[in-house]
């Protein structure tokens, strides 16, 4: 009995150790944001300054239009997630219906595209958007979503649909459903874990995107939270409590989405 419990105890201890390693930086960031403004970081370990100060959270919204930046980030992230789920699922569903040779060719192409460094696209994409006149707009930020954002997202849907017996889709077609109805009513309900996983990853991609707003946007009213963090840092590099308060504002929505959708993904996989 003890031998059976020993591996379980080790498994839980390892999981708790890994979870603690990820949670401690977040706890330190939150504690640092509750210190008085302008106070240098503590020399030792201090997880909570007493009394905690909430003025930093009010101050960041007074110094910069962080409320506007938050709305911009939400708009870009939610729009990007919506279009990513549509285009990536369409592409993955279309790949799963092709013949073996066509599937292999597109699979190799997707892997090769995934290997291209993102930095290699900055100049060419900027020149293209400048020629089209869509710089300094939200469209420049969400344009990757029109192509599925990442080949990885398309492959996630492709692998999900490929595991489904093709006779399921063929039966729906024989019952009179056209291709869009097969995708919407049959394929997507079977791909809920992939939908949640891609939705989570694409939200984090657009929410944390720093380079695209920095390259394409010129108007402050269009800036997102990562650019706002840069502005705050340039204004006062040594005011760590203020910077940590802004970091909490940026991090909490991403952590909340990750925690909620990860739990849903694990639940659907178990079902």
PDB file of N, CA, C and O in Angstrom, residues 160-161 163-165 168-169 182-195 268:
ATOM      1  N   UNK A 160      -6.817  17.636 -34.871  1.00  0.00           N
ATOM      2  CA  UNK A 160      -8.082  17.305 -34.209  1.00  0.00           C
ATOM      3  C   UNK A 160      -9.091  16.741 -35.200  1.00  0.00           C
ATOM      4  O   UNK A 160      -9.721  15.699 -34.946  1.00  0.00           O
ATOM      5  N   UNK A 161      -9.279  17.409 -36.334  1.00  0.00           N
ATOM      6  CA  UNK A 161     -10.240  16.933 -37.330  1.00  0.00           C
ATOM      7  C   UNK A 161      -9.769  15.631 -37.987  1.00  0.00           C
ATOM      8  O   UNK A 161     -10.588  14.800 -38.381  1.00  0.00           O
ATOM      9  N   UNK A 163      -8.292  13.177 -36.586  1.00  0.00           N
ATOM     10  CA  UNK A 163      -8.583  12.035 -35.719  1.00  0.00           C
ATOM     11  C   UNK A 163     -10.042  11.596 -35.808  1.00  0.00           C
ATOM     12  O   UNK A 163     -10.386  10.500 -35.384  1.00  0.00           O
ATOM     13  N   UNK A 164     -10.881  12.476 -36.329  1.00  0.00           N
ATOM     14  CA  UNK A 164     -12.294  12.141 -36.479  1.00  0.00           C
ATOM     15  C   UNK A 164     -12.498  11.300 -37.735  1.00  0.00           C
ATOM     16  O   UNK A 164     -11.916  11.601 -38.786  1.00  0.00           O
ATOM     17  N   UNK A 165     -13.293  10.274 -37.615  1.00  0.00           N
ATOM     18  CA  UNK A 165     -13.574   9.415 -38.774  1.00  0.00           C
ATOM     19  C   UNK A 165     -14.240  10.245 -39.871  1.00  0.00           C
ATOM     20  O   UNK A 165     -15.229  10.945 -39.629  1.00  0.00           O
ATOM     21  N   UNK A 168     -18.029  10.407 -40.584  1.00  0.00           N
ATOM     22  CA  UNK A 168     -18.931  11.297 -39.837  1.00  0.00           C
ATOM     23  C   UNK A 168     -19.265  12.515 -40.693  1.00  0.00           C
ATOM     24  O   UNK A 168     -20.443  12.919 -40.792  1.00  0.00           O
ATOM     25  N   UNK A 169     -18.256  13.115 -41.322  1.00  0.00           N
ATOM     26  CA  UNK A 169     -18.491  14.268 -42.187  1.00  0.00           C
ATOM     27  C   UNK A 169     -19.248  13.861 -43.453  1.00  0.00           C
ATOM     28  O   UNK A 169     -20.126  14.597 -43.922  1.00  0.00           O
ATOM     29  N   UNK A 182     -21.447  21.353 -42.194  1.00  0.00           N
ATOM     30  CA  UNK A 182     -20.651  20.251 -41.646  1.00  0.00           C
ATOM     31  C   UNK A 182     -19.584  20.801 -40.703  1.00  0.00           C
ATOM     32  O   UNK A 182     -19.346  20.259 -39.610  1.00  0.00           O
ATOM     33  N   UNK A 183     -18.926  21.899 -41.122  1.00  0.00           N
ATOM     34  CA  UNK A 183     -17.908  22.515 -40.261  1.00  0.00           C
ATOM     35  C   UNK A 183     -18.520  23.051 -38.974  1.00  0.00           C
ATOM     36  O   UNK A 183     -17.965  22.838 -37.884  1.00  0.00           O
ATOM     37  N   UNK A 184     -19.663  23.734 -39.078  1.00  0.00           N
ATOM     38  CA  UNK A 184     -20.248  24.415 -37.926  1.00  0.00           C
ATOM     39  C   UNK A 184     -20.952  23.449 -36.967  1.00  0.00           C
ATOM     40  O   UNK A 184     -20.783  23.551 -35.748  1.00  0.00           O
ATOM     41  N   UNK A 185     -21.715  22.519 -37.496  1.00  0.00           N
ATOM     42  CA  UNK A 185     -22.570  21.672 -36.656  1.00  0.00           C
ATOM     43  C   UNK A 185     -21.935  20.336 -36.275  1.00  0.00           C
ATOM     44  O   UNK A 185     -22.369  19.710 -35.309  1.00  0.00           O
ATOM     45  N   UNK A 186     -20.946  19.890 -37.065  1.00  0.00           N
ATOM     46  CA  UNK A 186     -20.359  18.578 -36.796  1.00  0.00           C
ATOM     47  C   UNK A 186     -18.906  18.693 -36.351  1.00  0.00           C
ATOM     48  O   UNK A 186     -18.513  18.153 -35.312  1.00  0.00           O
ATOM     49  N   UNK A 187     -18.096  19.407 -37.130  1.00  0.00           N
ATOM     50  CA  UNK A 187     -16.658  19.438 -36.860  1.00  0.00           C
ATOM     51  C   UNK A 187     -16.313  20.251 -35.606  1.00  0.00           C
ATOM     52  O   UNK A 187     -15.571  19.781 -34.741  1.00  0.00           O
ATOM     53  N   UNK A 188     -16.843  21.459 -35.499  1.00  0.00           N
ATOM     54  CA  UNK A 188     -16.478  22.309 -34.364  1.00  0.00           C
ATOM     55  C   UNK A 188     -16.883  21.725 -33.013  1.00  0.00           C
ATOM     56  O   UNK A 188     -16.099  21.803 -32.054  1.00  0.00           O
ATOM     57  N   UNK A 189     -18.093  21.173 -32.860  1.00  0.00           N
ATOM     58  CA  UNK A 189     -18.410  20.566 -31.552  1.00  0.00           C
ATOM     59  C   UNK A 189     -17.450  19.456 -31.157  1.00  0.00           C
ATOM     60  O   UNK A 189     -17.248  19.218 -29.955  1.00  0.00           O
ATOM     61  N   UNK A 190     -16.857  18.775 -32.130  1.00  0.00           N
ATOM     62  CA  UNK A 190     -15.886  17.722 -31.832  1.00  0.00           C
ATOM     63  C   UNK A 190     -14.497  18.278 -31.536  1.00  0.00           C
ATOM     64  O   UNK A 190     -13.621  17.539 -31.093  1.00  0.00           O
ATOM     65  N   UNK A 191     -14.300  19.556 -31.795  1.00  0.00           N
ATOM     66  CA  UNK A 191     -12.976  20.173 -31.627  1.00  0.00           C
ATOM     67  C   UNK A 191     -12.972  21.204 -30.502  1.00  0.00           C
ATOM     68  O   UNK A 191     -12.197  22.170 -30.553  1.00  0.00           O
ATOM     69  N   UNK A 192     -13.807  21.029 -29.491  1.00  0.00           N
ATOM     70  CA  UNK A 192     -13.860  22.018 -28.417  1.00  0.00           C
ATOM     71  C   UNK A 192     -12.538  22.162 -27.664  1.00  0.00           C
ATOM     72  O   UNK A 192     -12.136  23.285 -27.341  1.00  0.00           O
ATOM     73  N   UNK A 193     -11.821  21.075 -27.353  1.00  0.00           N
ATOM     74  CA  UNK A 193     -10.504  21.284 -26.714  1.00  0.00           C
ATOM     75  C   UNK A 193      -9.550  22.096 -27.583  1.00  0.00           C
ATOM     76  O   UNK A 193      -8.824  22.955 -27.074  1.00  0.00           O
ATOM     77  N   UNK A 194      -9.540  21.839 -28.898  1.00  0.00           N
ATOM     78  CA  UNK A 194      -8.677  22.621 -29.790  1.00  0.00           C
ATOM     79  C   UNK A 194      -9.133  24.071 -29.844  1.00  0.00           C
ATOM     80  O   UNK A 194      -8.301  24.990 -29.884  1.00  0.00           O
ATOM     81  N   UNK A 195     -10.442  24.314 -29.854  1.00  0.00           N
ATOM     82  CA  UNK A 195     -10.956  25.683 -29.842  1.00  0.00           C
ATOM     83  C   UNK A 195     -10.479  26.435 -28.610  1.00  0.00           C
ATOM     84  O   UNK A 195     -10.035  27.590 -28.703  1.00  0.00           O
ATOM     85  N   UNK A 268     -12.624  18.956 -20.849  1.00  0.00           N
ATOM     86  CA  UNK A 268     -13.119  18.386 -22.102  1.00  0.00           C
ATOM     87  C   UNK A 268     -12.295  17.191 -22.526  1.00  0.00           C
ATOM     88  O   UNK A 268     -12.819  16.208 -23.085  1.00  0.00           O
TER      89      UNK A 268
END
